[in-house]
GROMACS .gro file of C-alpha atoms in nm:
model
  156
    1MET     CA    1  -1.403  -2.152  -4.579
    2THR     CA    2  -1.326  -1.824  -4.462
    3HIS     CA    3  -1.369  -1.690  -4.108
    4ASP     CA    4  -1.380  -1.293  -4.053
    5SER     CA    5  -1.234  -1.245  -3.757
    6PRO     CA    6  -1.416  -0.939  -3.592
    7THR     CA    7  -1.169  -0.631  -3.589
    8ASN     CA    8  -1.047  -0.479  -3.225
    9HIS     CA    9  -1.375  -0.193  -3.289
   10GLU     CA   10  -1.609  -0.425  -3.292
   11LEU     CA   11  -1.491  -0.638  -3.006
   12ASP     CA   12  -1.452  -0.333  -2.775
   13GLY     CA   13  -1.811  -0.230  -2.876
   14PHE     CA   14  -1.906  -0.617  -2.835
   15ARG     CA   15  -1.762  -0.597  -2.385
   16ARG     CA   16  -1.874  -0.238  -2.405
   17LEU     CA   17  -2.275  -0.390  -2.511
   18MET     CA   18  -2.195  -0.662  -2.293
   19THR     CA   19  -2.084  -0.553  -1.983
   20GLY     CA   20  -2.414  -0.259  -2.032
   21ALA     CA   21  -2.643  -0.599  -2.073
   22LEU     CA   22  -2.457  -0.753  -1.745
   23ASP     CA   23  -2.511  -0.475  -1.545
   24GLY     CA   24  -2.869  -0.440  -1.680
   25GLU     CA   25  -2.764  -0.095  -1.805
   26LEU     CA   26  -2.872  -0.154  -2.202
   27SER     CA   27  -3.138   0.016  -2.417
   28ALA     CA   28  -3.436  -0.099  -2.630
   29ASP     CA   29  -3.206  -0.054  -2.860
   30GLU     CA   30  -2.824  -0.144  -2.676
   31GLN     CA   31  -3.058  -0.519  -2.616
   32ALA     CA   32  -3.136  -0.552  -2.949
   33GLU     CA   33  -2.800  -0.489  -3.105
   34PHE     CA   34  -2.634  -0.700  -2.899
   35GLN     CA   35  -2.797  -0.931  -2.978
   36GLN     CA   36  -2.768  -0.971  -3.284
   37MET     CA   37  -2.471  -0.981  -3.182
   38LEU     CA   38  -2.442  -1.322  -2.972
   39ALA     CA   39  -2.652  -1.447  -3.281
   40ALA     CA   40  -2.467  -1.379  -3.552
   41SER     CA   41  -2.147  -1.540  -3.308
   42PRO     CA   42  -2.060  -1.869  -3.144
   43GLU     CA   43  -1.766  -1.776  -3.027
   44ARG     CA   44  -2.006  -1.480  -2.863
   45GLN     CA   45  -2.272  -1.627  -2.798
   46THR     CA   46  -2.001  -1.855  -2.528
   47GLU     CA   47  -1.808  -1.554  -2.417
   48TRP     CA   48  -2.194  -1.393  -2.275
   49ASN     CA   49  -2.260  -1.749  -2.106
   50GLU     CA   50  -1.881  -1.752  -1.899
   51HIS     CA   51  -1.933  -1.378  -1.798
   52ARG     CA   52  -2.293  -1.456  -1.701
   53LYS     CA   53  -2.183  -1.781  -1.498
   54LEU     CA   54  -1.895  -1.576  -1.348
   55LYS     CA   55  -2.132  -1.274  -1.279
   56GLU     CA   56  -2.377  -1.503  -1.098
   57VAL     CA   57  -2.049  -1.713  -0.923
   58THR     CA   58  -1.961  -1.311  -0.772
   59MET     CA   59  -2.276  -1.289  -0.688
   60GLN     CA   60  -2.329  -1.577  -0.448
   61LEU     CA   61  -1.972  -1.479  -0.262
   62LYS     CA   62  -2.032  -1.354   0.088
   63PHE     CA   63  -1.727  -1.200   0.262
   64ALA     CA   64  -1.700  -1.441   0.651
   65ASN     CA   65  -1.779  -1.306   0.897
   66PRO     CA   66  -1.432  -1.396   1.129
   67PRO     CA   67  -1.517  -1.468   1.481
   68GLU     CA   68  -1.495  -1.263   1.771
   69GLU     CA   69  -1.127  -1.367   1.903
   70VAL     CA   70  -1.043  -1.299   1.570
   71TRP     CA   71  -1.178  -0.835   1.673
   72ASP     CA   72  -1.048  -0.900   1.992
   73ARG     CA   73  -0.689  -1.021   1.850
   74TYR     CA   74  -0.695  -0.758   1.572
   75TRP     CA   75  -0.781  -0.496   1.818
   76ILE     CA   76  -0.550  -0.594   2.056
   77ASN     CA   77  -0.266  -0.545   1.755
   78VAL     CA   78  -0.379  -0.180   1.671
   79TYR     CA   79  -0.266  -0.035   2.009
   80ASN     CA   80   0.069  -0.280   2.046
   81ARG     CA   81   0.112  -0.097   1.747
   82ILE     CA   82  -0.011   0.287   1.800
   83GLU     CA   83   0.127   0.222   2.112
   84ARG     CA   84   0.526   0.137   2.005
   85ARG     CA   85   0.487   0.382   1.786
   86ALA     CA   86   0.433   0.643   2.031
   87ALA     CA   87   0.718   0.509   2.188
   88TRP     CA   88   0.936   0.583   1.933
   89ILE     CA   89   0.861   0.868   1.839
   90LEU     CA   90   0.942   0.924   2.250
   91VAL     CA   91   1.242   0.838   2.230
   92SER     CA   92   1.384   0.922   1.909
   93LEU     CA   93   1.315   1.240   2.016
   94GLY     CA   94   1.485   1.217   2.445
   95ALA     CA   95   1.720   1.035   2.174
   96MET     CA   96   1.781   1.329   2.013
   97VAL     CA   97   1.767   1.576   2.255
   98VAL     CA   98   1.965   1.408   2.523
   99LEU     CA   99   2.247   1.369   2.275
  100PHE     CA  100   2.249   1.730   2.071
  101PHE     CA  101   2.332   1.879   2.523
  102ALA     CA  102   2.556   1.637   2.546
  103GLY     CA  103   2.739   1.746   2.228
  104PHE     CA  104   2.670   2.102   2.323
  105LYS     CA  105   2.823   2.049   2.660
  106ALA     CA  106   3.145   1.952   2.470
  107VAL     CA  107   3.172   2.180   2.241
  108GLU     CA  108   2.999   2.515   2.459
  109SER     CA  109   3.348   2.645   2.510
  110LEU     CA  110   3.466   2.681   2.173
  111LEU     CA  111   3.097   2.882   2.059
  112ALA     CA  112   3.194   3.075   2.366
  113ASP     CA  113   3.475   3.161   2.213
  114ALA     CA  114   3.427   3.613   2.177
  115GLN     CA  115   3.679   3.558   1.860
  116MET     CA  116   3.474   3.324   1.711
  117PRO     CA  117   3.316   3.428   1.354
  118TRP     CA  118   2.845   3.343   1.458
  119LEU     CA  119   2.892   3.118   1.127
  120VAL     CA  120   3.077   2.925   1.223
  121LYS     CA  121   2.956   2.841   1.576
  122GLY     CA  122   2.610   2.824   1.351
  123GLY     CA  123   2.775   2.572   1.194
  124ILE     CA  124   2.925   2.402   1.472
  125LEU     CA  125   2.511   2.425   1.598
  126ALA     CA  126   2.408   2.255   1.260
  127LEU     CA  127   2.653   1.962   1.243
  128LEU     CA  128   2.616   1.915   1.603
  129ALA     CA  129   2.164   1.828   1.544
  130GLY     CA  130   2.227   1.658   1.159
  131GLY     CA  131   2.470   1.396   1.315
  132VAL     CA  132   2.236   1.383   1.655
  133ILE     CA  133   1.962   1.343   1.442
  134LEU     CA  134   2.172   1.134   1.116
  135PHE     CA  135   2.262   0.858   1.461
  136VAL     CA  136   1.966   0.835   1.642
  137SER     CA  137   1.723   0.793   1.285
  138VAL     CA  138   1.959   0.545   1.152
  139LEU     CA  139   2.012   0.338   1.477
  140ARG     CA  140   1.618   0.334   1.488
  141GLU     CA  141   1.640   0.157   1.160
  142LYS     CA  142   1.817  -0.050   1.240
  143LEU     CA  143   1.661  -0.199   1.483
  144PHE     CA  144   1.412  -0.203   1.313
  145THR     CA  145   1.500  -0.399   1.021
  146ARG     CA  146   1.712  -0.665   1.221
  147LYS     CA  147   1.402  -0.852   1.314
  148THR     CA  148   1.306  -0.875   0.974
  149ASP     CA  149   1.565  -0.925   0.747
  150LYS     CA  150   1.649  -1.204   0.549
  151TYR     CA  151   1.966  -1.083   0.424
  152LYS     CA  152   2.148  -1.129   0.803
  153GLU     CA  153   2.345  -1.476   0.808
  154VAL     CA  154   2.506  -1.383   0.450
  155GLN     CA  155   2.847  -1.330   0.447
  156ARG     CA  156   2.965  -1.111   0.218
   0.00000   0.00000   0.00000
């Protein structure tokens, strides 16, 4: 006995009609075509029944309404995260300003040298600013990852 297996095109057409039938969006002609497909194939009827049951089950699902304490905890955590991020931004900016000022004071005599070209002075300032920003950024990242680094116990 040979059993003709449906082509991919036929399966795509069946599944497109099945999706439309599940959503109640088929026209009368499409509904008739879909019923013919179901009648012609027990496998398609089984697939249709499984999808109908799945839709019924998912339609009965409801989100659990969490207790009021869960919402309170959630909002406290949101506020804490916003406050901490704002604080880290201010700390980072403050550290950059202070470190840049300290670095500027350290090289102030070099910059005051009238013989030094402006290009070199600009390079020194750019190097100083970049170094300060990089230092603060890496330090902040290390502090954040130190808490959650799962490899900190691993020795090389």
